[in-house]
């Protein structure tokens, strides 16, 4: 998600930065290691921002700029953002609700959503486990990180360029000439022409 997409460190940046020579090179180096406390603090800050005017855009920018979005508390955060937007929306012929009244309503709703608990009870519990760094102590899935990430885009771009240059049929013919007997797997499907 966003500009800082690594779940273990803060590598990344804006599109412009990543496209610069310095930014491109930095993508291949580890950034500062993410800490659960900092992640939880960012989530708490997103909830504080949700109480403010223009919160939807501000929270979206926070998520994009930090790469932090807590799925465990997302429904509570989204409810607050939607209610804030609804309360601040001006209806024709009626005055706007004062900002302090909007905040009071949002805080009451927030308390109800937490059902008497604390915000930390709604945030991902893995962020609060002592001596456990959720960013570093859980395995990275090779399927999602590589096969469905980099390689998917590489093949998508390759096929696009082959189709554009009208060479896809040549590529298919060359693939068909590969000796499949040594693959030790059944043929899943025949390439159609």
JSON list of C-alpha atoms in Angstrom, two decimals:
[
{"chain": "A", "resi": 1, "resn": "UNK", "atom": "CA", "xyz": [0.00, 0.00, 0.00]},
{"chain": "A", "resi": 2, "resn": "UNK", "atom": "CA", "xyz": [1.19, 3.40, -0.80]},
{"chain": "A", "resi": 3, "resn": "UNK", "atom": "CA", "xyz": [4.64, 4.82, -1.18]},
{"chain": "A", "resi": 4, "resn": "UNK", "atom": "CA", "xyz": [6.29, 2.73, 1.55]},
{"chain": "A", "resi": 5, "resn": "UNK", "atom": "CA", "xyz": [5.32, -0.78, 0.59]},
{"chain": "A", "resi": 6, "resn": "UNK", "atom": "CA", "xyz": [7.79, -2.91, 2.55]},
{"chain": "A", "resi": 7, "resn": "UNK", "atom": "CA", "xyz": [6.31, -4.44, 5.70]},
{"chain": "A", "resi": 8, "resn": "UNK", "atom": "CA", "xyz": [9.70, -4.86, 7.40]},
{"chain": "A", "resi": 9, "resn": "UNK", "atom": "CA", "xyz": [11.37, -1.50, 6.71]},
{"chain": "A", "resi": 10, "resn": "UNK", "atom": "CA", "xyz": [10.58, 1.98, 5.44]},
{"chain": "A", "resi": 11, "resn": "UNK", "atom": "CA", "xyz": [12.09, 1.62, 1.98]},
{"chain": "A", "resi": 12, "resn": "UNK", "atom": "CA", "xyz": [10.20, 3.57, -0.68]},
{"chain": "A", "resi": 13, "resn": "UNK", "atom": "CA", "xyz": [9.14, 7.14, -1.23]},
{"chain": "A", "resi": 14, "resn": "UNK", "atom": "CA", "xyz": [7.11, 9.22, -3.62]},
{"chain": "A", "resi": 15, "resn": "UNK", "atom": "CA", "xyz": [6.78, 8.18, -7.26]},
{"chain": "A", "resi": 16, "resn": "UNK", "atom": "CA", "xyz": [9.11, 11.01, -8.27]},
{"chain": "A", "resi": 17, "resn": "UNK", "atom": "CA", "xyz": [11.73, 9.96, -5.73]},
{"chain": "A", "resi": 18, "resn": "UNK", "atom": "CA", "xyz": [11.58, 6.27, -6.72]},
{"chain": "A", "resi": 19, "resn": "UNK", "atom": "CA", "xyz": [12.00, 7.27, -10.38]},
{"chain": "A", "resi": 20, "resn": "UNK", "atom": "CA", "xyz": [15.07, 9.40, -9.62]},
{"chain": "A", "resi": 21, "resn": "UNK", "atom": "CA", "xyz": [18.52, 7.81, -9.80]},
{"chain": "A", "resi": 22, "resn": "UNK", "atom": "CA", "xyz": [19.03, 8.06, -6.04]},
{"chain": "A", "resi": 23, "resn": "UNK", "atom": "CA", "xyz": [15.53, 6.79, -5.27]},
{"chain": "A", "resi": 24, "resn": "UNK", "atom": "CA", "xyz": [15.77, 3.87, -7.68]},
{"chain": "A", "resi": 25, "resn": "UNK", "atom": "CA", "xyz": [19.04, 2.71, -6.14]},
{"chain": "A", "resi": 26, "resn": "UNK", "atom": "CA", "xyz": [17.61, 3.08, -2.62]},
{"chain": "A", "resi": 27, "resn": "UNK", "atom": "CA", "xyz": [14.80, 0.59, -3.39]},
{"chain": "A", "resi": 28, "resn": "UNK", "atom": "CA", "xyz": [17.39, -2.19, -3.47]},
{"chain": "A", "resi": 29, "resn": "UNK", "atom": "CA", "xyz": [18.72, -1.36, 0.00]},
{"chain": "A", "resi": 30, "resn": "UNK", "atom": "CA", "xyz": [17.03, -1.94, 3.34]},
{"chain": "A", "resi": 31, "resn": "UNK", "atom": "CA", "xyz": [15.43, 1.08, 4.92]},
{"chain": "A", "resi": 32, "resn": "UNK", "atom": "CA", "xyz": [15.05, 1.71, 8.63]},
{"chain": "A", "resi": 33, "resn": "UNK", "atom": "CA", "xyz": [13.51, -1.32, 10.33]},
{"chain": "A", "resi": 34, "resn": "UNK", "atom": "CA", "xyz": [9.86, -0.82, 11.27]},
{"chain": "A", "resi": 35, "resn": "UNK", "atom": "CA", "xyz": [9.08, -1.07, 14.97]},
{"chain": "A", "resi": 36, "resn": "UNK", "atom": "CA", "xyz": [5.69, -2.21, 16.33]},
{"chain": "A", "resi": 37, "resn": "UNK", "atom": "CA", "xyz": [5.54, 0.76, 18.73]},
{"chain": "A", "resi": 38, "resn": "UNK", "atom": "CA", "xyz": [6.01, 3.23, 15.88]},
{"chain": "A", "resi": 39, "resn": "UNK", "atom": "CA", "xyz": [3.39, 1.42, 13.79]},
{"chain": "A", "resi": 40, "resn": "UNK", "atom": "CA", "xyz": [0.88, 1.50, 16.65]},
{"chain": "A", "resi": 41, "resn": "UNK", "atom": "CA", "xyz": [1.62, 5.21, 17.22]},
{"chain": "A", "resi": 42, "resn": "UNK", "atom": "CA", "xyz": [0.95, 5.91, 13.53]},
{"chain": "A", "resi": 43, "resn": "UNK", "atom": "CA", "xyz": [-2.39, 4.06, 13.76]},
{"chain": "A", "resi": 44, "resn": "UNK", "atom": "CA", "xyz": [-3.29, 6.07, 16.89]},
{"chain": "A", "resi": 45, "resn": "UNK", "atom": "CA", "xyz": [-2.38, 9.27, 15.02]},
{"chain": "A", "resi": 46, "resn": "UNK", "atom": "CA", "xyz": [-4.69, 8.24, 12.16]},
{"chain": "A", "resi": 47, "resn": "UNK", "atom": "CA", "xyz": [-7.54, 7.96, 14.69]},
{"chain": "A", "resi": 48, "resn": "UNK", "atom": "CA", "xyz": [-6.75, 11.42, 16.08]},
{"chain": "A", "resi": 49, "resn": "UNK", "atom": "CA", "xyz": [-6.75, 12.77, 12.52]},
{"chain": "A", "resi": 50, "resn": "UNK", "atom": "CA", "xyz": [-10.14, 11.11, 11.90]},
{"chain": "A", "resi": 51, "resn": "UNK", "atom": "CA", "xyz": [-11.71, 13.61, 14.30]},
{"chain": "A", "resi": 52, "resn": "UNK", "atom": "CA", "xyz": [-10.54, 16.62, 12.27]},
{"chain": "A", "resi": 53, "resn": "UNK", "atom": "CA", "xyz": [-12.10, 18.44, 9.35]},
{"chain": "A", "resi": 54, "resn": "UNK", "atom": "CA", "xyz": [-10.92, 16.99, 6.02]},
{"chain": "A", "resi": 55, "resn": "UNK", "atom": "CA", "xyz": [-9.98, 13.77, 7.79]},
{"chain": "A", "resi": 56, "resn": "UNK", "atom": "CA", "xyz": [-10.65, 11.36, 4.92]},
{"chain": "A", "resi": 57, "resn": "UNK", "atom": "CA", "xyz": [-7.97, 12.88, 2.72]},
{"chain": "A", "resi": 58, "resn": "UNK", "atom": "CA", "xyz": [-5.56, 13.37, 5.64]},
{"chain": "A", "resi": 59, "resn": "UNK", "atom": "CA", "xyz": [-5.86, 9.75, 6.78]},
{"chain": "A", "resi": 60, "resn": "UNK", "atom": "CA", "xyz": [-5.53, 8.51, 3.20]},
{"chain": "A", "resi": 61, "resn": "UNK", "atom": "CA", "xyz": [-2.35, 10.59, 2.81]},
{"chain": "A", "resi": 62, "resn": "UNK", "atom": "CA", "xyz": [-1.02, 9.24, 6.11]},
{"chain": "A", "resi": 63, "resn": "UNK", "atom": "CA", "xyz": [-1.58, 5.67, 4.97]},
{"chain": "A", "resi": 64, "resn": "UNK", "atom": "CA", "xyz": [0.04, 6.36, 1.63]},
{"chain": "A", "resi": 65, "resn": "UNK", "atom": "CA", "xyz": [3.02, 8.25, 3.03]},
{"chain": "A", "resi": 66, "resn": "UNK", "atom": "CA", "xyz": [3.78, 5.75, 5.82]},
{"chain": "A", "resi": 67, "resn": "UNK", "atom": "CA", "xyz": [2.56, 2.50, 4.27]},
{"chain": "A", "resi": 68, "resn": "UNK", "atom": "CA", "xyz": [0.68, 1.79, 7.50]},
{"chain": "A", "resi": 69, "resn": "UNK", "atom": "CA", "xyz": [-2.95, 0.67, 7.48]},
{"chain": "A", "resi": 70, "resn": "UNK", "atom": "CA", "xyz": [-4.23, -1.43, 10.34]},
{"chain": "A", "resi": 71, "resn": "UNK", "atom": "CA", "xyz": [-6.74, -3.96, 9.04]},
{"chain": "A", "resi": 72, "resn": "UNK", "atom": "CA", "xyz": [-7.86, -4.87, 12.58]},
{"chain": "A", "resi": 73, "resn": "UNK", "atom": "CA", "xyz": [-9.14, -1.36, 13.36]},
{"chain": "A", "resi": 74, "resn": "UNK", "atom": "CA", "xyz": [-10.00, -0.30, 9.80]},
{"chain": "A", "resi": 75, "resn": "UNK", "atom": "CA", "xyz": [-13.77, -0.74, 10.21]},
{"chain": "A", "resi": 76, "resn": "UNK", "atom": "CA", "xyz": [-13.84, 1.58, 13.24]},
{"chain": "A", "resi": 77, "resn": "UNK", "atom": "CA", "xyz": [-11.68, 4.16, 11.46]},
{"chain": "A", "resi": 78, "resn": "UNK", "atom": "CA", "xyz": [-13.81, 4.02, 8.29]},
{"chain": "A", "resi": 79, "resn": "UNK", "atom": "CA", "xyz": [-17.02, 4.43, 10.31]},
{"chain": "A", "resi": 80, "resn": "UNK", "atom": "CA", "xyz": [-15.61, 7.57, 11.96]},
{"chain": "A", "resi": 81, "resn": "UNK", "atom": "CA", "xyz": [-14.47, 8.99, 8.62]},
{"chain": "A", "resi": 82, "resn": "UNK", "atom": "CA", "xyz": [-17.85, 8.38, 6.99]},
{"chain": "A", "resi": 83, "resn": "UNK", "atom": "CA", "xyz": [-19.73, 9.90, 9.94]},
{"chain": "A", "resi": 84, "resn": "UNK", "atom": "CA", "xyz": [-17.43, 12.93, 9.95]},
{"chain": "A", "resi": 85, "resn": "UNK", "atom": "CA", "xyz": [-18.02, 13.46, 6.23]},
{"chain": "A", "resi": 86, "resn": "UNK", "atom": "CA", "xyz": [-21.78, 13.12, 6.71]},
{"chain": "A", "resi": 87, "resn": "UNK", "atom": "CA", "xyz": [-21.88, 15.56, 9.64]},
{"chain": "A", "resi": 88, "resn": "UNK", "atom": "CA", "xyz": [-19.74, 18.15, 7.85]},
{"chain": "A", "resi": 89, "resn": "UNK", "atom": "CA", "xyz": [-21.68, 17.97, 4.59]},
{"chain": "A", "resi": 90, "resn": "UNK", "atom": "CA", "xyz": [-23.70, 21.15, 4.12]},
{"chain": "A", "resi": 91, "resn": "UNK", "atom": "CA", "xyz": [-27.31, 20.68, 3.23]},
{"chain": "A", "resi": 92, "resn": "UNK", "atom": "CA", "xyz": [-29.03, 23.34, 1.15]},
{"chain": "A", "resi": 93, "resn": "UNK", "atom": "CA", "xyz": [-30.94, 25.75, 3.33]},
{"chain": "A", "resi": 94, "resn": "UNK", "atom": "CA", "xyz": [-29.49, 24.60, 6.65]},
{"chain": "A", "resi": 95, "resn": "UNK", "atom": "CA", "xyz": [-26.47, 25.95, 8.51]},
{"chain": "A", "resi": 96, "resn": "UNK", "atom": "CA", "xyz": [-23.30, 23.88, 8.90]},
{"chain": "A", "resi": 97, "resn": "UNK", "atom": "CA", "xyz": [-22.85, 22.04, 12.17]},
{"chain": "A", "resi": 98, "resn": "UNK", "atom": "CA", "xyz": [-20.15, 23.76, 14.25]},
{"chain": "A", "resi": 99, "resn": "UNK", "atom": "CA", "xyz": [-16.86, 21.86, 14.30]},
{"chain": "A", "resi": 100, "resn": "UNK", "atom": "CA", "xyz": [-16.84, 21.45, 18.09]},
{"chain": "A", "resi": 101, "resn": "UNK", "atom": "CA", "xyz": [-20.28, 19.74, 17.93]},
{"chain": "A", "resi": 102, "resn": "UNK", "atom": "CA", "xyz": [-19.08, 17.46, 15.13]},
{"chain": "A", "resi": 103, "resn": "UNK", "atom": "CA", "xyz": [-16.11, 16.44, 17.27]},
{"chain": "A", "resi": 104, "resn": "UNK", "atom": "CA", "xyz": [-18.37, 15.69, 20.27]},
{"chain": "A", "resi": 105, "resn": "UNK", "atom": "CA", "xyz": [-20.59, 13.43, 18.13]},
{"chain": "A", "resi": 106, "resn": "UNK", "atom": "CA", "xyz": [-17.53, 11.68, 16.67]},
{"chain": "A", "resi": 107, "resn": "UNK", "atom": "CA", "xyz": [-16.01, 11.10, 20.10]},
{"chain": "A", "resi": 108, "resn": "UNK", "atom": "CA", "xyz": [-19.29, 9.60, 21.39]},
{"chain": "A", "resi": 109, "resn": "UNK", "atom": "CA", "xyz": [-19.51, 7.33, 18.34]},
{"chain": "A", "resi": 110, "resn": "UNK", "atom": "CA", "xyz": [-15.89, 6.35, 18.83]},
{"chain": "A", "resi": 111, "resn": "UNK", "atom": "CA", "xyz": [-16.59, 5.32, 22.43]},
{"chain": "A", "resi": 112, "resn": "UNK", "atom": "CA", "xyz": [-19.57, 3.24, 21.30]},
{"chain": "A", "resi": 113, "resn": "UNK", "atom": "CA", "xyz": [-17.53, 1.56, 18.57]},
{"chain": "A", "resi": 114, "resn": "UNK", "atom": "CA", "xyz": [-14.86, 0.63, 21.11]},
{"chain": "A", "resi": 115, "resn": "UNK", "atom": "CA", "xyz": [-17.61, -0.86, 23.32]},
{"chain": "A", "resi": 116, "resn": "UNK", "atom": "CA", "xyz": [-16.08, 0.46, 26.53]},
{"chain": "A", "resi": 117, "resn": "UNK", "atom": "CA", "xyz": [-12.58, -0.63, 25.58]},
{"chain": "A", "resi": 118, "resn": "UNK", "atom": "CA", "xyz": [-9.49, 1.36, 24.69]},
{"chain": "A", "resi": 119, "resn": "UNK", "atom": "CA", "xyz": [-8.18, 2.15, 21.22]},
{"chain": "A", "resi": 120, "resn": "UNK", "atom": "CA", "xyz": [-5.25, -0.21, 21.81]},
{"chain": "A", "resi": 121, "resn": "UNK", "atom": "CA", "xyz": [-7.79, -3.04, 22.19]},
{"chain": "A", "resi": 122, "resn": "UNK", "atom": "CA", "xyz": [-9.01, -2.36, 18.63]},
{"chain": "A", "resi": 123, "resn": "UNK", "atom": "CA", "xyz": [-5.55, -2.09, 17.06]},
{"chain": "A", "resi": 124, "resn": "UNK", "atom": "CA", "xyz": [-3.88, -5.26, 15.79]},
{"chain": "A", "resi": 125, "resn": "UNK", "atom": "CA", "xyz": [-2.92, -7.18, 18.95]},
{"chain": "A", "resi": 126, "resn": "UNK", "atom": "CA", "xyz": [0.32, -8.40, 17.37]},
{"chain": "A", "resi": 127, "resn": "UNK", "atom": "CA", "xyz": [1.66, -4.84, 17.63]},
{"chain": "A", "resi": 128, "resn": "UNK", "atom": "CA", "xyz": [1.49, -4.99, 21.41]},
{"chain": "A", "resi": 129, "resn": "UNK", "atom": "CA", "xyz": [3.17, -8.32, 22.16]},
{"chain": "A", "resi": 130, "resn": "UNK", "atom": "CA", "xyz": [6.30, -7.81, 24.27]},
{"chain": "A", "resi": 131, "resn": "UNK", "atom": "CA", "xyz": [9.57, -8.93, 22.59]},
{"chain": "A", "resi": 132, "resn": "UNK", "atom": "CA", "xyz": [7.78, -9.71, 19.30]},
{"chain": "A", "resi": 133, "resn": "UNK", "atom": "CA", "xyz": [8.29, -7.57, 16.21]},
{"chain": "A", "resi": 134, "resn": "UNK", "atom": "CA", "xyz": [5.44, -8.40, 13.84]},
{"chain": "A", "resi": 135, "resn": "UNK", "atom": "CA", "xyz": [7.38, -6.76, 11.01]},
{"chain": "A", "resi": 136, "resn": "UNK", "atom": "CA", "xyz": [10.44, -8.97, 11.44]},
{"chain": "A", "resi": 137, "resn": "UNK", "atom": "CA", "xyz": [9.23, -12.12, 13.19]},
{"chain": "A", "resi": 138, "resn": "UNK", "atom": "CA", "xyz": [6.72, -13.34, 10.61]},
{"chain": "A", "resi": 139, "resn": "UNK", "atom": "CA", "xyz": [7.76, -14.94, 7.30]},
{"chain": "A", "resi": 140, "resn": "UNK", "atom": "CA", "xyz": [7.45, -13.15, 4.00]},
{"chain": "A", "resi": 141, "resn": "UNK", "atom": "CA", "xyz": [5.45, -15.20, 1.54]},
{"chain": "A", "resi": 142, "resn": "UNK", "atom": "CA", "xyz": [7.43, -15.78, -1.64]},
{"chain": "A", "resi": 143, "resn": "UNK", "atom": "CA", "xyz": [4.20, -16.29, -3.60]},
{"chain": "A", "resi": 144, "resn": "UNK", "atom": "CA", "xyz": [2.84, -12.83, -2.86]},
{"chain": "A", "resi": 145, "resn": "UNK", "atom": "CA", "xyz": [6.11, -10.93, -2.76]},
{"chain": "A", "resi": 146, "resn": "UNK", "atom": "CA", "xyz": [7.82, -12.34, -5.85]},
{"chain": "A", "resi": 147, "resn": "UNK", "atom": "CA", "xyz": [5.58, -14.51, -8.01]},
{"chain": "A", "resi": 148, "resn": "UNK", "atom": "CA", "xyz": [2.50, -12.29, -7.76]},
{"chain": "A", "resi": 149, "resn": "UNK", "atom": "CA", "xyz": [4.54, -9.11, -7.55]},
{"chain": "A", "resi": 150, "resn": "UNK", "atom": "CA", "xyz": [7.66, -8.56, -9.61]},
{"chain": "A", "resi": 151, "resn": "UNK", "atom": "CA", "xyz": [7.31, -11.54, -11.92]},
{"chain": "A", "resi": 152, "resn": "UNK", "atom": "CA", "xyz": [3.64, -10.86, -12.66]},
{"chain": "A", "resi": 153, "resn": "UNK", "atom": "CA", "xyz": [4.48, -7.33, -13.81]},
{"chain": "A", "resi": 154, "resn": "UNK", "atom": "CA", "xyz": [7.53, -8.52, -15.74]},
{"chain": "A", "resi": 155, "resn": "UNK", "atom": "CA", "xyz": [5.46, -11.06, -17.70]},
{"chain": "A", "resi": 156, "resn": "UNK", "atom": "CA", "xyz": [2.60, -8.63, -18.19]},
{"chain": "A", "resi": 157, "resn": "UNK", "atom": "CA", "xyz": [4.99, -6.05, -19.67]},
{"chain": "A", "resi": 158, "resn": "UNK", "atom": "CA", "xyz": [6.73, -8.72, -21.79]},
{"chain": "A", "resi": 159, "resn": "UNK", "atom": "CA", "xyz": [3.44, -9.94, -23.31]},
{"chain": "A", "resi": 160, "resn": "UNK", "atom": "CA", "xyz": [2.32, -6.33, -23.90]},
{"chain": "A", "resi": 161, "resn": "UNK", "atom": "CA", "xyz": [5.54, -5.55, -25.78]},
{"chain": "A", "resi": 162, "resn": "UNK", "atom": "CA", "xyz": [5.36, -8.79, -27.76]},
{"chain": "A", "resi": 163, "resn": "UNK", "atom": "CA", "xyz": [1.74, -8.09, -28.78]},
{"chain": "A", "resi": 164, "resn": "UNK", "atom": "CA", "xyz": [2.56, -4.49, -29.65]},
{"chain": "A", "resi": 165, "resn": "UNK", "atom": "CA", "xyz": [5.42, -5.56, -31.90]},
{"chain": "A", "resi": 166, "resn": "UNK", "atom": "CA", "xyz": [3.29, -8.42, -33.32]},
{"chain": "A", "resi": 167, "resn": "UNK", "atom": "CA", "xyz": [5.78, -11.04, -32.12]},
{"chain": "A", "resi": 168, "resn": "UNK", "atom": "CA", "xyz": [3.61, -12.94, -29.65]},
{"chain": "A", "resi": 169, "resn": "UNK", "atom": "CA", "xyz": [2.97, -15.78, -32.13]},
{"chain": "A", "resi": 170, "resn": "UNK", "atom": "CA", "xyz": [6.75, -16.20, -32.60]},
{"chain": "A", "resi": 171, "resn": "UNK", "atom": "CA", "xyz": [7.23, -16.34, -28.82]},
{"chain": "A", "resi": 172, "resn": "UNK", "atom": "CA", "xyz": [4.45, -18.97, -28.55]},
{"chain": "A", "resi": 173, "resn": "UNK", "atom": "CA", "xyz": [6.03, -21.06, -31.30]},
{"chain": "A", "resi": 174, "resn": "UNK", "atom": "CA", "xyz": [9.40, -20.97, -29.55]},
{"chain": "A", "resi": 175, "resn": "UNK", "atom": "CA", "xyz": [7.82, -21.94, -26.22]},
{"chain": "A", "resi": 176, "resn": "UNK", "atom": "CA", "xyz": [6.15, -24.92, -27.92]},
{"chain": "A", "resi": 177, "resn": "UNK", "atom": "CA", "xyz": [9.54, -26.20, -29.14]},
{"chain": "A", "resi": 178, "resn": "UNK", "atom": "CA", "xyz": [10.85, -26.59, -25.59]},
{"chain": "A", "resi": 179, "resn": "UNK", "atom": "CA", "xyz": [11.31, -30.24, -24.59]},
{"chain": "A", "resi": 180, "resn": "UNK", "atom": "CA", "xyz": [8.57, -30.74, -22.01]},
{"chain": "A", "resi": 181, "resn": "UNK", "atom": "CA", "xyz": [9.47, -34.36, -21.23]},
{"chain": "A", "resi": 182, "resn": "UNK", "atom": "CA", "xyz": [12.20, -33.27, -18.81]},
{"chain": "A", "resi": 183, "resn": "UNK", "atom": "CA", "xyz": [9.81, -31.05, -16.82]},
{"chain": "A", "resi": 184, "resn": "UNK", "atom": "CA", "xyz": [8.42, -34.06, -14.97]},
{"chain": "A", "resi": 185, "resn": "UNK", "atom": "CA", "xyz": [4.92, -32.51, -14.89]},
{"chain": "A", "resi": 186, "resn": "UNK", "atom": "CA", "xyz": [1.77, -33.08, -16.92]},
{"chain": "A", "resi": 187, "resn": "UNK", "atom": "CA", "xyz": [0.84, -30.56, -19.60]},
{"chain": "A", "resi": 188, "resn": "UNK", "atom": "CA", "xyz": [-1.87, -28.37, -18.10]},
{"chain": "A", "resi": 189, "resn": "UNK", "atom": "CA", "xyz": [-3.25, -27.02, -21.36]},
{"chain": "A", "resi": 190, "resn": "UNK", "atom": "CA", "xyz": [-2.40, -26.62, -25.01]},
{"chain": "A", "resi": 191, "resn": "UNK", "atom": "CA", "xyz": [-1.65, -23.14, -26.29]},
{"chain": "A", "resi": 192, "resn": "UNK", "atom": "CA", "xyz": [-4.41, -22.09, -28.64]},
{"chain": "A", "resi": 193, "resn": "UNK", "atom": "CA", "xyz": [-3.64, -20.14, -31.76]}
]
